[in-house]
CSV table of C-alpha atoms in Angstrom, one decimal:
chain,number,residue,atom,x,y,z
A,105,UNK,CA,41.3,59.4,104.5
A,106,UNK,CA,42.4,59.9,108.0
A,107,UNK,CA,45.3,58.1,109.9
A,108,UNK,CA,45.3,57.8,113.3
A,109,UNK,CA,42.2,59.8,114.3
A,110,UNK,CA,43.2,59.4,117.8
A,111,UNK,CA,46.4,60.4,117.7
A,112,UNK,CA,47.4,64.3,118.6
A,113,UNK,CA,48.4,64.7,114.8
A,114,UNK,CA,46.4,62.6,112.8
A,115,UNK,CA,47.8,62.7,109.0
A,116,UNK,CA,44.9,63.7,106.6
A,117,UNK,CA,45.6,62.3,103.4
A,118,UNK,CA,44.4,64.3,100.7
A,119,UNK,CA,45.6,62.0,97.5
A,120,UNK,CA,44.6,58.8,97.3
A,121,UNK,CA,47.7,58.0,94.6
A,122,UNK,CA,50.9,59.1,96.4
A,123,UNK,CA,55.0,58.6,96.0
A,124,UNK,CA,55.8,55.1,97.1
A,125,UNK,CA,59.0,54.6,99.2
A,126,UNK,CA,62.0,55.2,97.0
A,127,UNK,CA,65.1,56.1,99.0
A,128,UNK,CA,67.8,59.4,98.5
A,129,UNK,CA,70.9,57.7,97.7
A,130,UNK,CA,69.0,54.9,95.7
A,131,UNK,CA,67.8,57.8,93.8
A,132,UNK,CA,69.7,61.1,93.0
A,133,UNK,CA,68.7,64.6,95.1
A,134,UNK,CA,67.5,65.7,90.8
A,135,UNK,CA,64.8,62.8,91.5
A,136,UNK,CA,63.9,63.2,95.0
A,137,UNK,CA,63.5,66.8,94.5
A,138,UNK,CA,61.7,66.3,91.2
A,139,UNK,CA,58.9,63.8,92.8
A,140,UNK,CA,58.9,65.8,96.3
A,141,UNK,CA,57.5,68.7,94.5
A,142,UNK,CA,55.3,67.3,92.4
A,143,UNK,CA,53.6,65.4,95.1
A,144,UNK,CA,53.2,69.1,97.1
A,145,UNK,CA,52.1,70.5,93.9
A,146,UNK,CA,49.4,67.1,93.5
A,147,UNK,CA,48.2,67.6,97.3
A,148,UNK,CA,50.4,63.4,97.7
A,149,UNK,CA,52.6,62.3,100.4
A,150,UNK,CA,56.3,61.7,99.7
A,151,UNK,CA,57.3,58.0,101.4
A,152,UNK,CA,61.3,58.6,102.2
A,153,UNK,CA,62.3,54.8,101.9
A,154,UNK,CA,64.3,53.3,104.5
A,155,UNK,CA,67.4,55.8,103.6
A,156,UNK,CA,66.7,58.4,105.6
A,157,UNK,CA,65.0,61.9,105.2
A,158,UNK,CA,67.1,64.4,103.1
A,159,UNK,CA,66.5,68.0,102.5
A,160,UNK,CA,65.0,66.9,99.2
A,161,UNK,CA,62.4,65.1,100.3
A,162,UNK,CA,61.5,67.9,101.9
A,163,UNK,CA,61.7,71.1,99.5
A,164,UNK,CA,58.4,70.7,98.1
A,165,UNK,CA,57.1,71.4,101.1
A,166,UNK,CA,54.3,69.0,101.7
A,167,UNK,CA,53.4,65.7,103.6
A,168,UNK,CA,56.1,63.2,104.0
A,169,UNK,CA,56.0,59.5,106.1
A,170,UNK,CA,59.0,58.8,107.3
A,171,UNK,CA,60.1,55.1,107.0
A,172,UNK,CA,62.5,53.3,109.2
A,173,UNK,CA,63.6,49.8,107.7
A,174,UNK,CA,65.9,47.4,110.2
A,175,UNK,CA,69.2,49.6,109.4
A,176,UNK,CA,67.5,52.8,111.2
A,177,UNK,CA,69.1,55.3,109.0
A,178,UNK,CA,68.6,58.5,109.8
A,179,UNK,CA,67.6,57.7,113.3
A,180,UNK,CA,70.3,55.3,114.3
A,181,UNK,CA,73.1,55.1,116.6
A,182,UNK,CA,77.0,55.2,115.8
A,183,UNK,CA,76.1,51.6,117.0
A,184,UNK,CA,73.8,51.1,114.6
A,185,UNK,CA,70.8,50.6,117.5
A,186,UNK,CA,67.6,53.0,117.0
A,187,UNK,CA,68.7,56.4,118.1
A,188,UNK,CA,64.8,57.5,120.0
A,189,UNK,CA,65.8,61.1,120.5
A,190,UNK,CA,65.9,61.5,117.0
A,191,UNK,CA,62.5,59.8,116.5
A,192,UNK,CA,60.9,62.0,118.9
A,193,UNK,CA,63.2,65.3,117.2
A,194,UNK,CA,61.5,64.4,113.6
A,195,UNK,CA,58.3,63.6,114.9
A,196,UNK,CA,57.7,67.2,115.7
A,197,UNK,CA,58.5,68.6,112.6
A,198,UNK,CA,55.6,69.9,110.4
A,199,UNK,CA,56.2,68.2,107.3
A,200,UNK,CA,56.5,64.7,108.8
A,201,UNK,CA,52.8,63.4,109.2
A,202,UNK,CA,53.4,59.5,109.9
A,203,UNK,CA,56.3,57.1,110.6
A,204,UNK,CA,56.3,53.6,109.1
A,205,UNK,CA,58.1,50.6,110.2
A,206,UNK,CA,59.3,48.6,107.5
A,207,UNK,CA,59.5,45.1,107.8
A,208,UNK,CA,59.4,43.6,104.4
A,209,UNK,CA,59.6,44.1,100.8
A,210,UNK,CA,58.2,42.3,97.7
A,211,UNK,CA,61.8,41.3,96.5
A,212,UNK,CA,63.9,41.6,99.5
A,213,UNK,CA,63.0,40.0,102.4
A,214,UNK,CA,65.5,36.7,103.7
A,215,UNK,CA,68.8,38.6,102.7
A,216,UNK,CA,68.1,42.5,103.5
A,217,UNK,CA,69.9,45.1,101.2
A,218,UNK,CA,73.4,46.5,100.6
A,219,UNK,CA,74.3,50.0,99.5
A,220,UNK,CA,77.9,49.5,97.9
A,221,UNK,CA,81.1,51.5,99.4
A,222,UNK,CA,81.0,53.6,96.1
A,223,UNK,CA,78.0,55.3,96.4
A,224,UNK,CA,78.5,56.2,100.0
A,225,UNK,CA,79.2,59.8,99.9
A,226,UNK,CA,79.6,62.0,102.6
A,227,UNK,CA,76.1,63.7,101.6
A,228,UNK,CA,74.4,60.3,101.5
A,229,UNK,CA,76.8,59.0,104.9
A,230,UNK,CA,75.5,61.8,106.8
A,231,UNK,CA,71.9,61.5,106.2
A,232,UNK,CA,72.3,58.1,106.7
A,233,UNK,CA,74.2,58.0,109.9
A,234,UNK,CA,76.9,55.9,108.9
A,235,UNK,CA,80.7,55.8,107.4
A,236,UNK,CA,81.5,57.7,104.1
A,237,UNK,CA,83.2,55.4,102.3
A,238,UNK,CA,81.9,52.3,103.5
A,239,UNK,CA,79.9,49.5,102.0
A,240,UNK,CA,76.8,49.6,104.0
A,241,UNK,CA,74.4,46.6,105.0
A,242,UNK,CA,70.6,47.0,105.8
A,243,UNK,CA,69.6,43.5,108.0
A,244,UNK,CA,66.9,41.9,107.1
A,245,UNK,CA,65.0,42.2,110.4
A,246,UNK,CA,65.0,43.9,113.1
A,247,UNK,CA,67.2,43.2,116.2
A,248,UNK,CA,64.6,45.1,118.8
A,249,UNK,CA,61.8,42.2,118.3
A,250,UNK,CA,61.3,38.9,117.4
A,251,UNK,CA,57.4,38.4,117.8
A,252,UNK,CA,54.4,40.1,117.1
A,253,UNK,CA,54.1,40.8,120.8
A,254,UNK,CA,57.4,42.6,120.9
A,255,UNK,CA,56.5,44.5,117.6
A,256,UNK,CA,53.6,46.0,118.8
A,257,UNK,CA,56.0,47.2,122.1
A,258,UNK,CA,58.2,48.5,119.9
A,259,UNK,CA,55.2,50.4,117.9
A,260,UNK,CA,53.4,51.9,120.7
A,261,UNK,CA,56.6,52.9,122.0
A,262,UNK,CA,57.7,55.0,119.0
A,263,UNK,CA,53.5,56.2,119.2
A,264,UNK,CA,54.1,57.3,122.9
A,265,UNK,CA,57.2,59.4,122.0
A,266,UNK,CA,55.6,61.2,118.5
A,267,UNK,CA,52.1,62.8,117.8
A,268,UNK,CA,51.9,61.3,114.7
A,269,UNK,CA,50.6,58.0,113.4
A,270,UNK,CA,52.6,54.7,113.1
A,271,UNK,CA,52.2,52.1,110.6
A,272,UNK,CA,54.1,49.0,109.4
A,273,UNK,CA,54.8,48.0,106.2
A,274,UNK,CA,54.5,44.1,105.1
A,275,UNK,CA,54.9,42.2,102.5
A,276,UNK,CA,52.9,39.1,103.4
A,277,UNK,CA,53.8,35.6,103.1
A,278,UNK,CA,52.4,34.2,105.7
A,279,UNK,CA,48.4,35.0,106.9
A,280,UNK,CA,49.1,34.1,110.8
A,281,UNK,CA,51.4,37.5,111.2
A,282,UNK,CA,48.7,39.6,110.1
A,283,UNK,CA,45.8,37.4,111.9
A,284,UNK,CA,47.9,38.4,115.0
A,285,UNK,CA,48.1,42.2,114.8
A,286,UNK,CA,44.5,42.4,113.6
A,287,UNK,CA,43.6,40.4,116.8
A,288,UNK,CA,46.1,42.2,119.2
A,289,UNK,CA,44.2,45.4,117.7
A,290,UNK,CA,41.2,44.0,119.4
A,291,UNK,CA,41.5,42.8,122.5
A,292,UNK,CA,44.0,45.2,123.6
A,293,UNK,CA,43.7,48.5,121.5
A,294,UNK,CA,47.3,48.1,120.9
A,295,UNK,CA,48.8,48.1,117.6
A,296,UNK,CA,49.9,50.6,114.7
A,297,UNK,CA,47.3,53.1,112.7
A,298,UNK,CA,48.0,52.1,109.5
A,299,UNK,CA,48.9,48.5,107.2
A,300,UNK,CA,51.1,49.4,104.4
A,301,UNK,CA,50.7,46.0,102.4
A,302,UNK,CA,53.5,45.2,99.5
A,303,UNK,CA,53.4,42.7,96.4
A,304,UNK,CA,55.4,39.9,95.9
A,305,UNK,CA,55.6,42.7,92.7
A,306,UNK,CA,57.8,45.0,94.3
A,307,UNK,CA,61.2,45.5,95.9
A,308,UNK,CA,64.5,46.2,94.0
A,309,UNK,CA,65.9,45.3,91.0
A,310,UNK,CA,69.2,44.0,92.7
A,311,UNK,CA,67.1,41.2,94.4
A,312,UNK,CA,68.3,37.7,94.3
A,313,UNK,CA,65.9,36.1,91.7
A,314,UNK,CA,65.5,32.7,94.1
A,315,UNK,CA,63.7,36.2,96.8
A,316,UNK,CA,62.0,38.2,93.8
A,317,UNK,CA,60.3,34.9,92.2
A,318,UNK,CA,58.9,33.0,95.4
A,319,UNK,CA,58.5,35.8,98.5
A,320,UNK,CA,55.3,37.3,99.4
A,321,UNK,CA,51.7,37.0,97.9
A,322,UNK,CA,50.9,39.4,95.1
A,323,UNK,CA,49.3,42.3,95.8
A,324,UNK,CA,45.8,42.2,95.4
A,325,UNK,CA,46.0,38.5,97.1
A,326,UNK,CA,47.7,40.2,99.7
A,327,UNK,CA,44.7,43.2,100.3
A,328,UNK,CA,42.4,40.5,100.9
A,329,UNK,CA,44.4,38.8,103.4
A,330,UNK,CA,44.8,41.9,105.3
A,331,UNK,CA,41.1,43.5,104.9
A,332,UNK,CA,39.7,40.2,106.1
A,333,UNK,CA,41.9,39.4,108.9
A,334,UNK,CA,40.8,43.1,110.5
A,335,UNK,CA,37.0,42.3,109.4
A,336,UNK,CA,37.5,38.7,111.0
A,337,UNK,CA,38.2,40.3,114.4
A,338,UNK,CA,35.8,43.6,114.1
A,339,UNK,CA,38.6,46.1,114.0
A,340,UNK,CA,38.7,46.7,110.2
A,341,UNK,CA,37.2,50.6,111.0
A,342,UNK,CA,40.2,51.3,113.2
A,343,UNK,CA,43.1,50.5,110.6
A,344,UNK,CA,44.2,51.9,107.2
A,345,UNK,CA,45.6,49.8,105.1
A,346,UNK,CA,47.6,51.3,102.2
A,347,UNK,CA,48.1,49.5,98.6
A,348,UNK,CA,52.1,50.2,98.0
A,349,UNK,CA,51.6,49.1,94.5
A,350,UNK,CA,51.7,51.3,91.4
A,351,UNK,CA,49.7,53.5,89.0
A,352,UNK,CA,50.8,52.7,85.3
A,353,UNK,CA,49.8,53.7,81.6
A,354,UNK,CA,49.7,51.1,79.3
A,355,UNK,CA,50.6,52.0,75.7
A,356,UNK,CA,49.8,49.4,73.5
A,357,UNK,CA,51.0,48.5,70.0
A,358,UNK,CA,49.9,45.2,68.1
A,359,UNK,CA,52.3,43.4,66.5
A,360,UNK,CA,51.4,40.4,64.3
A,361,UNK,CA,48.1,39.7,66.4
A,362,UNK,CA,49.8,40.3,69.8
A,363,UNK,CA,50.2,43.5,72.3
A,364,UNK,CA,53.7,44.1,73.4
């Protein structure tokens, strides 16, 4: 599969199971280290999560898509705005082969995230771009557009300043958003290279339970939504769209006529 054929890097993705977005700092540098390497050694892309990209993610060596979520760490301002010197700085490096906007979770959208003062170290703070110390807050939106017109500005800006492809991540609730990309994608040619589309399965643990049980479709409900709104308008060739879902192994042991 290739991402963003036309673009002066296009990101040729040799697996097609790879390391979902888990951020450094929501996971230790042990675990981040351990999965970064074992995608490189599986040929798999490493996802950072919206916390930033640490050294760990990148001592395996291979591909890694560097997210940005509405906090912009790593590439953030003291002011917490979107720092584009640093986009364009990490754009260049070899390992980084896509950025990804992320707009939405499964289990987190309405209320954003919070990364408590405790676990604010100064190894975490400085990846991060933000106080050691210091409880920090990740919005839930972003404050640089409103619209689907002024996130598409905001994506072929960060495509004009990198060589690499730009995608969004979703987790749809509502069809119309996506009905608007795909149809932007067509009449204007504007719009990002890839759709990474989440469940109403995923998210974090630490999500409110009145988020986790009502936001977003589920997954494969959610595929559909996307695959036909880009068929709908003819564009479906010139967009990837990426199942952030997960790969498990089901070991099953029957119990009195049931399988736990």
């Amino acid at each position: 599969v290739v991402i963003g054929r036309d673009r002066p890097r296009p990101f040729v993705v040799r697996s097609r199971v790879n390391i979902a977005p888990m951020s450094f700092g929501a996971l230790s540098a042990a675990a981040v280290t351990a999965l970064a390497e074992g995608a490189a050694a599986a040929g798999a892309y490493i996802n950072t999560g919206e916390g930033g990209l640490s050294p760990y993610h990148l001592s395996g060596g291979g591909d890694v898509v560097f997210q940005i979520g509405p906090a912009k760490y790593g590439v953030r301002t003291p002011e917490g705005d979107l720092d584009w010197a640093r986009v364009e700085e990490w754009g260049r490096h070899s390992q980084v082969r896509a950025f990804e906007v992320k707009l939405s979770q499964g289990a987190k959208p309405g209320k954003g995230g919070i990364l408590p003062a405790a676990k604010v170290s100064e190894e975490i703070a400085g990846i991060r771009g933000i106080p050691a110390g210091h409880s920090s807050h990740s919005p839930n939106r972003f404050t640089e557009f409103s619209d689907v017109r002024g996130l598409i500005d905001f994506v072929e800006r960060m495509r004009a300043l990198v060589p690499v492809p730009v995608g969004v991540k979703v987790a749809l609730g509502e069809a119309g958003f996506i009905d608007e990309l795909a149809a932007e994608l067509a009449h204007t040619g504007r719009g990002p290279d890839y759709i990474s589309v989440d469940g109403a399965e995923g998210g974090t643990g630490a999500a409110p339970l009145s988020l986790s049980d009502h936001m977003a479709l589920p997954l494969r409900d959610a595929l559909v939504e996307v695959d036909d709104a880009y068929r709908r308008h003819g564009v479906r060739d010139r967009i990837v769209i990426i199942a952030a879902g997960r790969t498990i192994t089901l070991h099953e042991h029957v119990c009195g006529g049931t399988v736990e």
